[in-house]
């Protein structure tokens, strides 16, 4: 008999119809009069209740149907007599596909997230991780749908690269060389002539630079793929392997970029509220009781647009009034998550797009503000009303980072420097090598155009939408220092 997904069974009102469901047992409650089996197949957070008359089934068969077992149940769809469900199945046939003994780690009793991370191969069967993974799927669909509807082209950038987009050097090397017999030159540097690509290559930390090439040909592109960072960090916000969404758009200025960032992130949140109601309701009850309220609040108001220097003013004023921060926040400091969350959660109580950061804490490719150029805050570039006479003490870049409650920075964006001479001056000032970036510089030599873009860490989006507290719990198999088991 053809299988029906449990999500469809629970929505059906064809009472009296024979149905076949297959899935994994969540619970099995037994008595002399009746057995109740809660069955789930992953299509929904909800279980279907299979009602079993023990007099009609072999006693040994029923004993083997334990939590975690995989079974097939055939029976009659009837209107449920119990609360919280509209339909249930009166079983006429039961078949066990896979037994599950009492050593199964994901028993009905609550498990800590740390225990579940150690059993990442089985944690996906739990209600929490099933909900998170369905929401993750929906967010991916929202992203593709948004960009397709807005005329962007999905652009595939390489995972193996010879350039370091971020300039931080925290990259995983890719090689076919014998690590026990490395050829080196007189200075002790490894010779890569005999390596597969003939030069040193690594896993990418970002598809942005190649994405800019796509934008200068197709007008508007987006990337969506895995990126890698060999950063020895064990915080709840960092992964070594994570997914990034990076749109790049030709002829886009700073204001238009902020409009795009806000519209895009609101679209994703709205999609979650519209398409993940059951899973969000479960997570709102079990993980974070303010989750749905927080998601809805993102849609209510326009995001605050705040110049970095103004943000520093606010933080320093808060410190004067007794606010304690772990990290310093003087002008020129890269703001910590605690600073970002204070601005969003306590001061403005809404998302913030922070702009015009000090040049020294941002990437080489960002466009620098001219001294008298108007910026988003309505004051001269680098200027901030109230900051020690209203002028920031250094040059600023046209960055546009979106800060969210619970998360801090969720999007990092900027206008890109389109001038070859200015870009080269910045590269030289930072002491960067240009031999691996010749192709990128060519876009500034041949028909350069104004353009802008941003990067969204997919897992950070999932953290916000699900209310989960650790980024390792929103990706199926997390990669972190000393952890690549599954």
CSV table of C-alpha atoms in Angstrom, one decimal:
chain,number,residue,atom,x,y,z
A,1,UNK,CA,0.0,0.0,0.0
A,2,UNK,CA,1.3,3.5,-0.9
A,3,UNK,CA,2.6,5.5,2.1
A,4,UNK,CA,1.0,8.8,3.1
A,5,UNK,CA,3.2,11.4,4.9
A,6,UNK,CA,2.1,12.1,8.4
A,7,UNK,CA,1.7,15.8,7.7
A,8,UNK,CA,-0.9,14.9,5.1
A,9,UNK,CA,-2.6,12.4,7.4
A,10,UNK,CA,-3.0,15.0,10.1
A,11,UNK,CA,-4.6,17.5,7.7
A,12,UNK,CA,-7.0,14.9,6.2
A,13,UNK,CA,-10.7,14.6,7.1
A,14,UNK,CA,-11.3,11.5,5.0
A,15,UNK,CA,-12.4,9.5,8.0
A,16,UNK,CA,-12.9,5.8,7.4
A,17,UNK,CA,-10.2,5.7,4.7
A,18,UNK,CA,-7.4,3.2,5.0
A,19,UNK,CA,-4.0,4.8,5.2
A,20,UNK,CA,-0.4,3.6,5.5
A,21,UNK,CA,2.2,5.6,7.5
A,22,UNK,CA,5.8,4.9,8.1
A,23,UNK,CA,8.2,6.5,10.6
A,24,UNK,CA,10.0,6.4,13.9
A,25,UNK,CA,8.3,5.7,17.3
A,26,UNK,CA,8.4,8.7,19.6
A,27,UNK,CA,6.6,6.9,22.4
A,28,UNK,CA,4.7,3.7,23.0
A,29,UNK,CA,2.2,3.5,25.9
A,30,UNK,CA,0.8,0.1,26.7
A,31,UNK,CA,-2.1,-1.2,28.7
A,32,UNK,CA,-4.3,-4.3,28.7
A,33,UNK,CA,-7.1,-2.5,26.9
A,34,UNK,CA,-5.2,-0.3,24.3
A,35,UNK,CA,-1.8,0.7,23.1
A,36,UNK,CA,-0.9,4.2,21.9
A,37,UNK,CA,2.0,4.7,19.5
A,38,UNK,CA,3.2,8.2,18.7
A,39,UNK,CA,4.7,8.1,15.2
A,40,UNK,CA,6.8,10.7,13.4
A,41,UNK,CA,8.3,10.7,9.9
A,42,UNK,CA,10.0,14.1,9.9
A,43,UNK,CA,7.4,15.8,7.7
A,44,UNK,CA,6.0,17.7,10.6
A,45,UNK,CA,6.7,18.5,14.3
A,46,UNK,CA,3.4,16.7,15.1
A,47,UNK,CA,3.1,13.0,15.7
A,48,UNK,CA,0.3,10.8,14.5
A,49,UNK,CA,-1.3,8.6,17.1
A,50,UNK,CA,-1.6,5.0,16.2
A,51,UNK,CA,-4.2,3.2,18.3
A,52,UNK,CA,-3.6,-0.5,18.8
A,53,UNK,CA,-5.9,-3.1,20.2
A,54,UNK,CA,-3.4,-5.5,21.9
A,55,UNK,CA,-5.8,-8.4,21.6
A,56,UNK,CA,-5.4,-8.3,17.8
A,57,UNK,CA,-1.6,-8.3,17.7
A,58,UNK,CA,1.2,-10.6,18.8
A,59,UNK,CA,2.4,-9.6,22.3
A,60,UNK,CA,6.1,-10.1,21.3
A,61,UNK,CA,5.7,-7.8,18.3
A,62,UNK,CA,4.2,-5.0,20.5
A,63,UNK,CA,7.1,-5.4,23.0
A,64,UNK,CA,9.6,-4.7,20.2
A,65,UNK,CA,8.0,-1.4,19.3
A,66,UNK,CA,10.1,0.8,21.5
A,67,UNK,CA,11.1,4.5,21.3
A,68,UNK,CA,13.3,5.0,18.2
A,69,UNK,CA,12.1,1.9,16.4
A,70,UNK,CA,11.1,2.3,12.7
A,71,UNK,CA,7.7,0.8,11.8
A,72,UNK,CA,5.0,0.7,9.2
A,73,UNK,CA,1.4,1.1,10.4
A,74,UNK,CA,-1.7,0.5,8.3
A,75,UNK,CA,-5.1,1.3,9.6
A,76,UNK,CA,-8.3,3.3,9.4
A,77,UNK,CA,-8.2,7.1,9.7
A,78,UNK,CA,-10.7,8.2,12.4
A,79,UNK,CA,-11.5,11.4,14.2
A,80,UNK,CA,-9.5,11.6,17.4
A,81,UNK,CA,-11.2,11.5,20.7
A,82,UNK,CA,-8.2,13.0,22.5
A,83,UNK,CA,-7.2,16.6,22.9
A,84,UNK,CA,-4.6,18.3,20.7
A,85,UNK,CA,-5.1,16.2,17.6
A,86,UNK,CA,-7.8,15.9,15.0
A,87,UNK,CA,-7.1,12.5,13.5
A,88,UNK,CA,-5.6,9.2,14.6
A,89,UNK,CA,-5.2,5.8,13.1
A,90,UNK,CA,-6.9,2.6,14.3
A,91,UNK,CA,-4.2,0.0,13.4
A,92,UNK,CA,-5.0,-3.1,11.4
A,93,UNK,CA,-1.4,-4.0,10.5
A,94,UNK,CA,2.0,-3.3,12.1
A,95,UNK,CA,5.4,-4.1,10.6
A,96,UNK,CA,8.8,-3.4,12.2
A,97,UNK,CA,11.5,-2.2,9.8
A,98,UNK,CA,14.2,-1.5,12.4
A,99,UNK,CA,14.4,-2.4,16.1
A,100,UNK,CA,15.8,0.0,18.7
A,101,UNK,CA,17.0,-1.2,22.1
A,102,UNK,CA,17.1,0.6,25.3
A,103,UNK,CA,20.7,2.0,24.7
A,104,UNK,CA,19.2,4.4,22.2
A,105,UNK,CA,20.6,7.9,23.3
A,106,UNK,CA,17.6,9.9,22.2
A,107,UNK,CA,15.1,8.5,24.7
A,108,UNK,CA,11.9,10.5,25.6
A,109,UNK,CA,13.5,12.0,28.7
A,110,UNK,CA,15.1,15.3,28.2
A,111,UNK,CA,18.7,15.3,26.8
A,112,UNK,CA,21.1,18.2,27.2
A,113,UNK,CA,22.3,19.9,24.0
A,114,UNK,CA,25.9,18.8,24.8
A,115,UNK,CA,24.8,15.2,24.9
A,116,UNK,CA,23.0,15.6,21.7
A,117,UNK,CA,26.0,17.2,20.0
A,118,UNK,CA,27.9,14.0,20.9
A,119,UNK,CA,25.2,12.1,19.1
A,120,UNK,CA,24.8,14.3,16.1
A,121,UNK,CA,24.1,11.3,13.9
A,122,UNK,CA,20.9,10.7,15.9
A,123,UNK,CA,19.9,14.1,17.3
A,124,UNK,CA,18.1,15.0,14.0
A,125,UNK,CA,15.3,12.6,15.1
A,126,UNK,CA,14.4,14.7,18.1
A,127,UNK,CA,11.6,17.2,18.0
A,128,UNK,CA,13.9,20.1,18.5
A,129,UNK,CA,16.4,19.3,15.8
A,130,UNK,CA,13.6,18.2,13.4
A,131,UNK,CA,12.1,21.7,13.8
A,132,UNK,CA,15.4,23.5,13.4
A,133,UNK,CA,16.2,21.6,10.2
A,134,UNK,CA,12.8,22.2,8.6
A,135,UNK,CA,13.2,25.9,9.4
A,136,UNK,CA,16.7,25.8,7.9
A,137,UNK,CA,15.2,24.4,4.7
A,138,UNK,CA,12.5,27.0,4.6
A,139,UNK,CA,15.1,29.8,5.1
A,140,UNK,CA,17.1,28.5,2.1
A,141,UNK,CA,13.9,28.5,0.0
A,142,UNK,CA,13.1,32.0,1.2
A,143,UNK,CA,16.6,33.2,0.2
A,144,UNK,CA,16.4,31.7,-3.3
A,145,UNK,CA,12.9,32.9,-3.8
A,146,UNK,CA,13.7,36.5,-2.8
A,147,UNK,CA,16.6,36.9,-5.1
A,148,UNK,CA,14.9,35.2,-8.0
A,149,UNK,CA,11.9,37.4,-7.7
A,150,UNK,CA,14.1,40.5,-7.5
A,151,UNK,CA,16.1,39.7,-10.6
A,152,UNK,CA,19.3,38.3,-9.1
A,153,UNK,CA,21.2,35.5,-10.7
A,154,UNK,CA,22.5,32.5,-8.6
A,155,UNK,CA,26.2,32.6,-9.1
A,156,UNK,CA,28.5,29.7,-8.1
A,157,UNK,CA,31.9,30.9,-6.8
A,158,UNK,CA,34.8,28.5,-6.2
A,159,UNK,CA,35.4,26.7,-2.9
A,160,UNK,CA,39.1,26.3,-3.7
A,161,UNK,CA,41.0,29.6,-4.0
A,162,UNK,CA,44.5,31.1,-4.1
A,163,UNK,CA,43.3,34.4,-2.6
A,164,UNK,CA,42.3,35.4,1.0
A,165,UNK,CA,39.3,37.7,0.7
A,166,UNK,CA,39.3,38.8,4.3
A,167,UNK,CA,43.1,39.1,4.6
A,168,UNK,CA,43.1,37.4,8.0
A,169,UNK,CA,45.0,34.3,6.9
A,170,UNK,CA,42.8,31.8,8.8
A,171,UNK,CA,42.4,29.4,5.9
A,172,UNK,CA,42.4,25.7,5.5
A,173,UNK,CA,45.0,24.6,2.9
A,174,UNK,CA,44.2,22.3,0.0
A,175,UNK,CA,47.1,20.2,-1.2
A,176,UNK,CA,48.0,16.8,-2.7
A,177,UNK,CA,51.6,17.1,-1.5
A,178,UNK,CA,53.2,14.4,0.7
A,179,UNK,CA,53.1,16.2,4.1
A,180,UNK,CA,56.0,13.9,5.3
A,181,UNK,CA,58.3,15.0,2.5
A,182,UNK,CA,57.7,18.7,1.7
A,183,UNK,CA,60.1,20.4,-0.8
A,184,UNK,CA,61.3,23.7,0.5
A,185,UNK,CA,63.5,26.5,-1.0
A,186,UNK,CA,66.6,28.0,0.5
A,187,UNK,CA,64.5,30.3,2.7
A,188,UNK,CA,62.6,27.3,4.1
A,189,UNK,CA,59.4,28.1,2.2
A,190,UNK,CA,57.3,25.3,0.8
A,191,UNK,CA,57.6,24.8,-3.0
A,192,UNK,CA,54.2,24.3,-4.6
A,193,UNK,CA,55.3,23.7,-8.2
A,194,UNK,CA,54.6,20.0,-7.9
A,195,UNK,CA,51.3,20.5,-6.1
A,196,UNK,CA,48.0,19.8,-7.9
A,197,UNK,CA,47.3,23.5,-8.8
A,198,UNK,CA,50.9,24.5,-8.9
A,199,UNK,CA,50.5,27.1,-6.2
A,200,UNK,CA,49.3,27.4,-2.6
A,201,UNK,CA,45.5,27.0,-2.4
A,202,UNK,CA,43.0,27.0,0.4
A,203,UNK,CA,39.3,26.6,1.1
A,204,UNK,CA,37.5,29.9,0.6
A,205,UNK,CA,36.4,32.2,3.4
A,206,UNK,CA,34.1,34.1,1.1
A,207,UNK,CA,32.8,34.2,-2.4
A,208,UNK,CA,32.7,38.0,-2.5
A,209,UNK,CA,35.6,38.8,-4.7
A,210,UNK,CA,34.4,36.4,-7.4
A,211,UNK,CA,30.9,37.6,-6.8
A,212,UNK,CA,31.9,41.1,-7.7
A,213,UNK,CA,33.1,39.8,-11.1
A,214,UNK,CA,29.6,38.4,-11.6
A,215,UNK,CA,27.9,41.6,-10.6
A,216,UNK,CA,30.0,43.6,-13.1
A,217,UNK,CA,28.7,41.3,-15.9
A,218,UNK,CA,25.2,40.3,-14.9
A,219,UNK,CA,24.2,43.3,-12.8
A,220,UNK,CA,23.0,41.5,-9.7
A,221,UNK,CA,24.1,38.1,-8.4
A,222,UNK,CA,24.1,36.2,-5.2
A,223,UNK,CA,26.1,33.3,-3.9
A,224,UNK,CA,24.9,30.7,-1.4
A,225,UNK,CA,27.4,28.1,-0.4
A,226,UNK,CA,29.8,26.7,2.2
A,227,UNK,CA,32.7,28.8,3.4
A,228,UNK,CA,35.6,27.8,5.7
A,229,UNK,CA,37.6,29.6,8.4
A,230,UNK,CA,40.4,28.0,10.4
A,231,UNK,CA,39.8,30.2,13.4
A,232,UNK,CA,40.6,28.4,16.7
A,233,UNK,CA,37.4,29.6,18.4
A,234,UNK,CA,35.0,27.6,20.6
A,235,UNK,CA,32.4,30.4,21.1
A,236,UNK,CA,28.6,29.7,20.6
A,237,UNK,CA,28.8,32.0,17.5
A,238,UNK,CA,31.6,30.4,15.5
A,239,UNK,CA,32.0,27.5,13.1
A,240,UNK,CA,34.9,26.3,11.0
A,241,UNK,CA,32.5,25.4,8.2
A,242,UNK,CA,29.4,27.6,7.6
A,243,UNK,CA,27.2,28.8,4.8
A,244,UNK,CA,27.2,32.3,3.4
A,245,UNK,CA,24.8,34.3,1.3
A,246,UNK,CA,26.5,37.1,-0.6
A,247,UNK,CA,24.7,39.3,-3.0
A,248,UNK,CA,26.6,41.8,-5.2
A,249,UNK,CA,24.9,44.5,-7.1
A,250,UNK,CA,26.2,46.9,-9.8
A,251,UNK,CA,25.2,50.6,-9.6
A,252,UNK,CA,24.1,50.4,-5.9
A,253,UNK,CA,24.9,53.1,-3.4
A,254,UNK,CA,25.0,53.0,0.4
A,255,UNK,CA,21.4,54.0,0.9
A,256,UNK,CA,20.1,51.5,-1.6
A,257,UNK,CA,22.3,48.8,-0.1
A,258,UNK,CA,20.7,49.4,3.3
A,259,UNK,CA,17.3,49.3,1.7
A,260,UNK,CA,18.2,45.9,0.2
A,261,UNK,CA,19.6,44.5,3.5
A,262,UNK,CA,16.5,45.5,5.4
A,263,UNK,CA,14.0,44.3,2.8
A,264,UNK,CA,15.8,41.0,2.4
A,265,UNK,CA,16.1,40.1,6.1
A,266,UNK,CA,12.4,41.1,6.7
A,267,UNK,CA,11.4,38.9,3.8
A,268,UNK,CA,13.1,35.9,5.4
A,269,UNK,CA,11.6,36.5,8.8
A,270,UNK,CA,8.1,36.9,7.3
A,271,UNK,CA,8.6,33.7,5.4
A,272,UNK,CA,9.4,31.9,8.6
A,273,UNK,CA,6.3,33.2,10.4
A,274,UNK,CA,4.1,32.3,7.4
A,275,UNK,CA,5.5,28.9,6.6
A,276,UNK,CA,6.9,27.4,9.8
A,277,UNK,CA,4.1,28.0,12.3
A,278,UNK,CA,4.1,24.6,13.9
A,279,UNK,CA,7.8,24.4,14.3
A,280,UNK,CA,8.1,28.0,15.6
A,281,UNK,CA,5.2,27.4,18.1
A,282,UNK,CA,7.1,24.3,19.4
A,283,UNK,CA,10.4,26.2,19.7
A,284,UNK,CA,8.6,29.2,21.3
A,285,UNK,CA,7.3,26.8,24.0
A,286,UNK,CA,10.4,24.7,24.5
A,287,UNK,CA,13.4,26.9,23.7
A,288,UNK,CA,12.6,30.6,23.9
A,289,UNK,CA,9.2,31.9,25.0
A,290,UNK,CA,9.8,35.3,23.4
A,291,UNK,CA,10.8,33.9,20.0
A,292,UNK,CA,7.6,34.6,18.0
A,293,UNK,CA,7.2,38.0,19.6
A,294,UNK,CA,10.8,38.9,18.7
A,295,UNK,CA,10.4,37.8,15.1
A,296,UNK,CA,7.2,39.8,14.7
A,297,UNK,CA,8.9,42.9,16.2
A,298,UNK,CA,11.5,42.8,13.4
A,299,UNK,CA,8.7,43.4,10.9
A,300,UNK,CA,7.0,46.3,12.7
A,301,UNK,CA,9.4,49.1,12.4
A,302,UNK,CA,12.1,50.4,10.1
A,303,UNK,CA,15.6,49.6,11.2
A,304,UNK,CA,17.6,52.3,12.8
A,305,UNK,CA,20.4,53.7,10.6
A,306,UNK,CA,23.3,54.6,12.9
A,307,UNK,CA,26.8,55.9,12.1
A,308,UNK,CA,29.5,54.1,14.0
A,309,UNK,CA,30.7,57.3,15.7
A,310,UNK,CA,27.2,58.0,17.0
A,311,UNK,CA,27.1,54.4,18.3
A,312,UNK,CA,30.3,55.0,20.2
A,313,UNK,CA,28.8,58.1,21.7
A,314,UNK,CA,25.8,56.2,22.9
A,315,UNK,CA,28.0,53.4,24.4
A,316,UNK,CA,30.3,55.8,26.2
A,317,UNK,CA,27.3,57.7,27.6
A,318,UNK,CA,25.9,54.4,28.9
A,319,UNK,CA,29.3,53.7,30.6
A,320,UNK,CA,29.1,57.1,32.2
A,321,UNK,CA,25.7,56.1,33.6
A,322,UNK,CA,27.0,52.9,35.1
A,323,UNK,CA,26.7,50.3,32.3
A,324,UNK,CA,29.4,47.7,32.5
A,325,UNK,CA,31.0,46.1,29.4
A,326,UNK,CA,33.6,43.4,29.3
A,327,UNK,CA,35.4,44.9,26.3
A,328,UNK,CA,36.5,48.5,25.6
A,329,UNK,CA,34.6,50.7,23.1
A,330,UNK,CA,36.7,53.7,22.2
A,331,UNK,CA,36.5,55.2,18.7
A,332,UNK,CA,38.4,52.8,16.4
A,333,UNK,CA,37.6,49.6,18.4
A,334,UNK,CA,35.8,46.8,16.6
A,335,UNK,CA,32.6,46.6,18.5
A,336,UNK,CA,32.0,43.4,20.5
A,337,UNK,CA,28.7,41.5,20.4
A,338,UNK,CA,27.9,42.9,23.8
A,339,UNK,CA,28.1,46.5,22.4
A,340,UNK,CA,26.0,45.6,19.4
A,341,UNK,CA,23.3,43.9,21.5
A,342,UNK,CA,23.2,46.8,23.9
A,343,UNK,CA,22.4,49.2,21.0
A,344,UNK,CA,19.8,46.9,19.6
A,345,UNK,CA,18.2,45.4,22.7
A,346,UNK,CA,18.4,48.1,25.3
A,347,UNK,CA,19.0,51.5,23.7
A,348,UNK,CA,16.9,51.4,20.4
A,349,UNK,CA,14.9,48.1,21.0
A,350,UNK,CA,14.9,47.4,17.3
A,351,UNK,CA,17.4,46.3,14.7
A,352,UNK,CA,20.2,48.7,13.7
A,353,UNK,CA,22.2,49.2,10.5
A,354,UNK,CA,25.5,50.6,11.6
A,355,UNK,CA,27.4,52.5,9.0
A,356,UNK,CA,30.7,54.4,8.3
A,357,UNK,CA,33.2,52.4,10.4
A,358,UNK,CA,36.8,53.4,10.9
A,359,UNK,CA,38.9,52.3,7.9
A,360,UNK,CA,41.4,50.5,10.0
A,361,UNK,CA,38.9,47.9,11.3
A,362,UNK,CA,37.3,47.1,7.9
A,363,UNK,CA,38.4,45.3,4.8
A,364,UNK,CA,40.6,46.8,2.0
A,365,UNK,CA,37.9,46.6,-0.6
A,366,UNK,CA,35.4,49.0,1.1
A,367,UNK,CA,34.9,52.5,-0.3
A,368,UNK,CA,36.3,55.2,1.9
A,369,UNK,CA,34.1,58.3,2.7
A,370,UNK,CA,35.3,61.6,1.4
A,371,UNK,CA,35.9,64.2,4.1
A,372,UNK,CA,32.9,66.3,3.3
A,373,UNK,CA,30.7,63.6,1.8
A,374,UNK,CA,27.2,63.2,3.2
A,375,UNK,CA,26.6,59.8,5.0
A,376,UNK,CA,23.6,58.0,6.3
A,377,UNK,CA,23.5,59.8,9.6
A,378,UNK,CA,23.0,63.1,7.9
A,379,UNK,CA,26.3,64.5,9.1
A,380,UNK,CA,29.6,64.8,7.2
A,381,UNK,CA,31.5,61.6,6.6
A,382,UNK,CA,33.5,60.7,9.6
A,383,UNK,CA,31.6,63.2,11.6
A,384,UNK,CA,29.3,62.6,14.5
A,385,UNK,CA,27.3,65.3,16.4
A,386,UNK,CA,28.4,65.2,20.0
A,387,UNK,CA,31.6,63.3,19.5
A,388,UNK,CA,34.3,65.5,21.0
A,389,UNK,CA,33.4,68.5,18.9
A,390,UNK,CA,31.4,66.5,16.3
A,391,UNK,CA,34.2,65.1,14.1
A,392,UNK,CA,35.4,61.5,14.3
A,393,UNK,CA,39.2,61.3,14.6
A,394,UNK,CA,39.9,59.2,11.5
A,395,UNK,CA,38.7,58.2,8.0
A,396,UNK,CA,35.6,56.0,7.7
A,397,UNK,CA,34.5,53.3,5.2
A,398,UNK,CA,31.0,52.9,3.8
A,399,UNK,CA,30.1,49.8,5.7
A,400,UNK,CA,26.5,48.8,6.4
A,401,UNK,CA,26.3,46.1,9.1
A,402,UNK,CA,22.9,44.9,10.3
A,403,UNK,CA,22.8,44.2,14.1
A,404,UNK,CA,20.0,42.0,15.5
A,405,UNK,CA,18.7,41.2,19.0
A,406,UNK,CA,20.2,38.0,20.5
A,407,UNK,CA,22.8,37.8,17.7
A,408,UNK,CA,24.7,41.1,17.3
A,409,UNK,CA,26.0,41.4,13.7
A,410,UNK,CA,23.9,39.3,11.3
A,411,UNK,CA,24.9,41.0,8.0
A,412,UNK,CA,28.2,42.6,7.1
A,413,UNK,CA,28.0,44.8,4.0
A,414,UNK,CA,29.6,47.8,2.3
A,415,UNK,CA,29.9,49.8,-0.9
A,416,UNK,CA,33.0,48.5,-2.7
A,417,UNK,CA,35.7,50.8,-3.9
A,418,UNK,CA,35.4,51.1,-7.7
A,419,UNK,CA,38.5,53.3,-8.3
A,420,UNK,CA,41.6,51.4,-9.3
A,421,UNK,CA,43.9,54.1,-7.9
A,422,UNK,CA,42.1,54.3,-4.6
A,423,UNK,CA,41.9,50.5,-4.2
A,424,UNK,CA,45.6,50.2,-5.0
A,425,UNK,CA,46.5,52.9,-2.5
A,426,UNK,CA,44.6,51.0,0.2
A,427,UNK,CA,46.2,47.7,-0.7
A,428,UNK,CA,49.7,49.3,-0.6
A,429,UNK,CA,48.9,51.1,2.7
A,430,UNK,CA,48.1,47.7,4.2
A,431,UNK,CA,51.2,46.0,2.8
A,432,UNK,CA,49.1,43.5,0.9
A,433,UNK,CA,50.5,41.4,-1.9
A,434,UNK,CA,48.8,42.0,-5.3
A,435,UNK,CA,50.1,39.0,-7.3
A,436,UNK,CA,47.1,36.9,-6.3
A,437,UNK,CA,44.6,39.7,-6.9
A,438,UNK,CA,45.5,40.7,-10.4
A,439,UNK,CA,42.2,39.4,-11.8
A,440,UNK,CA,40.2,41.3,-9.1
A,441,UNK,CA,42.1,44.5,-9.9
A,442,UNK,CA,41.3,44.1,-13.6
A,443,UNK,CA,37.6,44.8,-12.8
A,444,UNK,CA,38.7,48.3,-11.8
A,445,UNK,CA,40.8,48.8,-14.9
A,446,UNK,CA,38.3,47.6,-17.5
A,447,UNK,CA,34.9,49.3,-17.2
A,448,UNK,CA,34.7,49.7,-13.5
A,449,UNK,CA,31.3,50.7,-12.0
A,450,UNK,CA,29.9,51.6,-8.6
A,451,UNK,CA,28.7,48.5,-6.8
A,452,UNK,CA,27.9,47.2,-3.3
A,453,UNK,CA,27.1,44.0,-1.5
A,454,UNK,CA,26.8,42.2,1.8
A,455,UNK,CA,27.4,38.8,3.4
A,456,UNK,CA,24.8,37.0,5.6
A,457,UNK,CA,26.0,34.1,7.7
A,458,UNK,CA,23.2,31.5,7.2
A,459,UNK,CA,23.7,29.9,10.5
A,460,UNK,CA,23.3,33.2,12.3
A,461,UNK,CA,20.0,33.8,10.5
A,462,UNK,CA,18.9,30.3,11.7
A,463,UNK,CA,20.0,31.1,15.2
A,464,UNK,CA,17.8,34.2,15.2
A,465,UNK,CA,14.8,32.5,13.6
A,466,UNK,CA,14.8,29.4,15.8
A,467,UNK,CA,15.8,31.0,19.2
A,468,UNK,CA,18.6,28.4,19.6
A,469,UNK,CA,21.6,29.6,21.7
A,470,UNK,CA,24.5,27.8,20.1
A,471,UNK,CA,25.4,27.9,16.4
A,472,UNK,CA,26.5,24.2,16.6
A,473,UNK,CA,22.8,23.4,17.0
A,474,UNK,CA,21.5,25.0,13.8
A,475,UNK,CA,23.7,23.0,11.3
A,476,UNK,CA,23.4,19.2,10.9
A,477,UNK,CA,27.0,18.4,11.5
A,478,UNK,CA,29.0,21.2,13.1
A,479,UNK,CA,32.7,21.6,12.3
A,480,UNK,CA,34.6,23.2,15.2
A,481,UNK,CA,38.2,22.9,16.6
A,482,UNK,CA,39.0,19.3,17.4
A,483,UNK,CA,35.5,18.2,16.1
A,484,UNK,CA,34.9,16.6,12.7
A,485,UNK,CA,33.6,13.2,13.8
A,486,UNK,CA,30.4,12.9,11.8
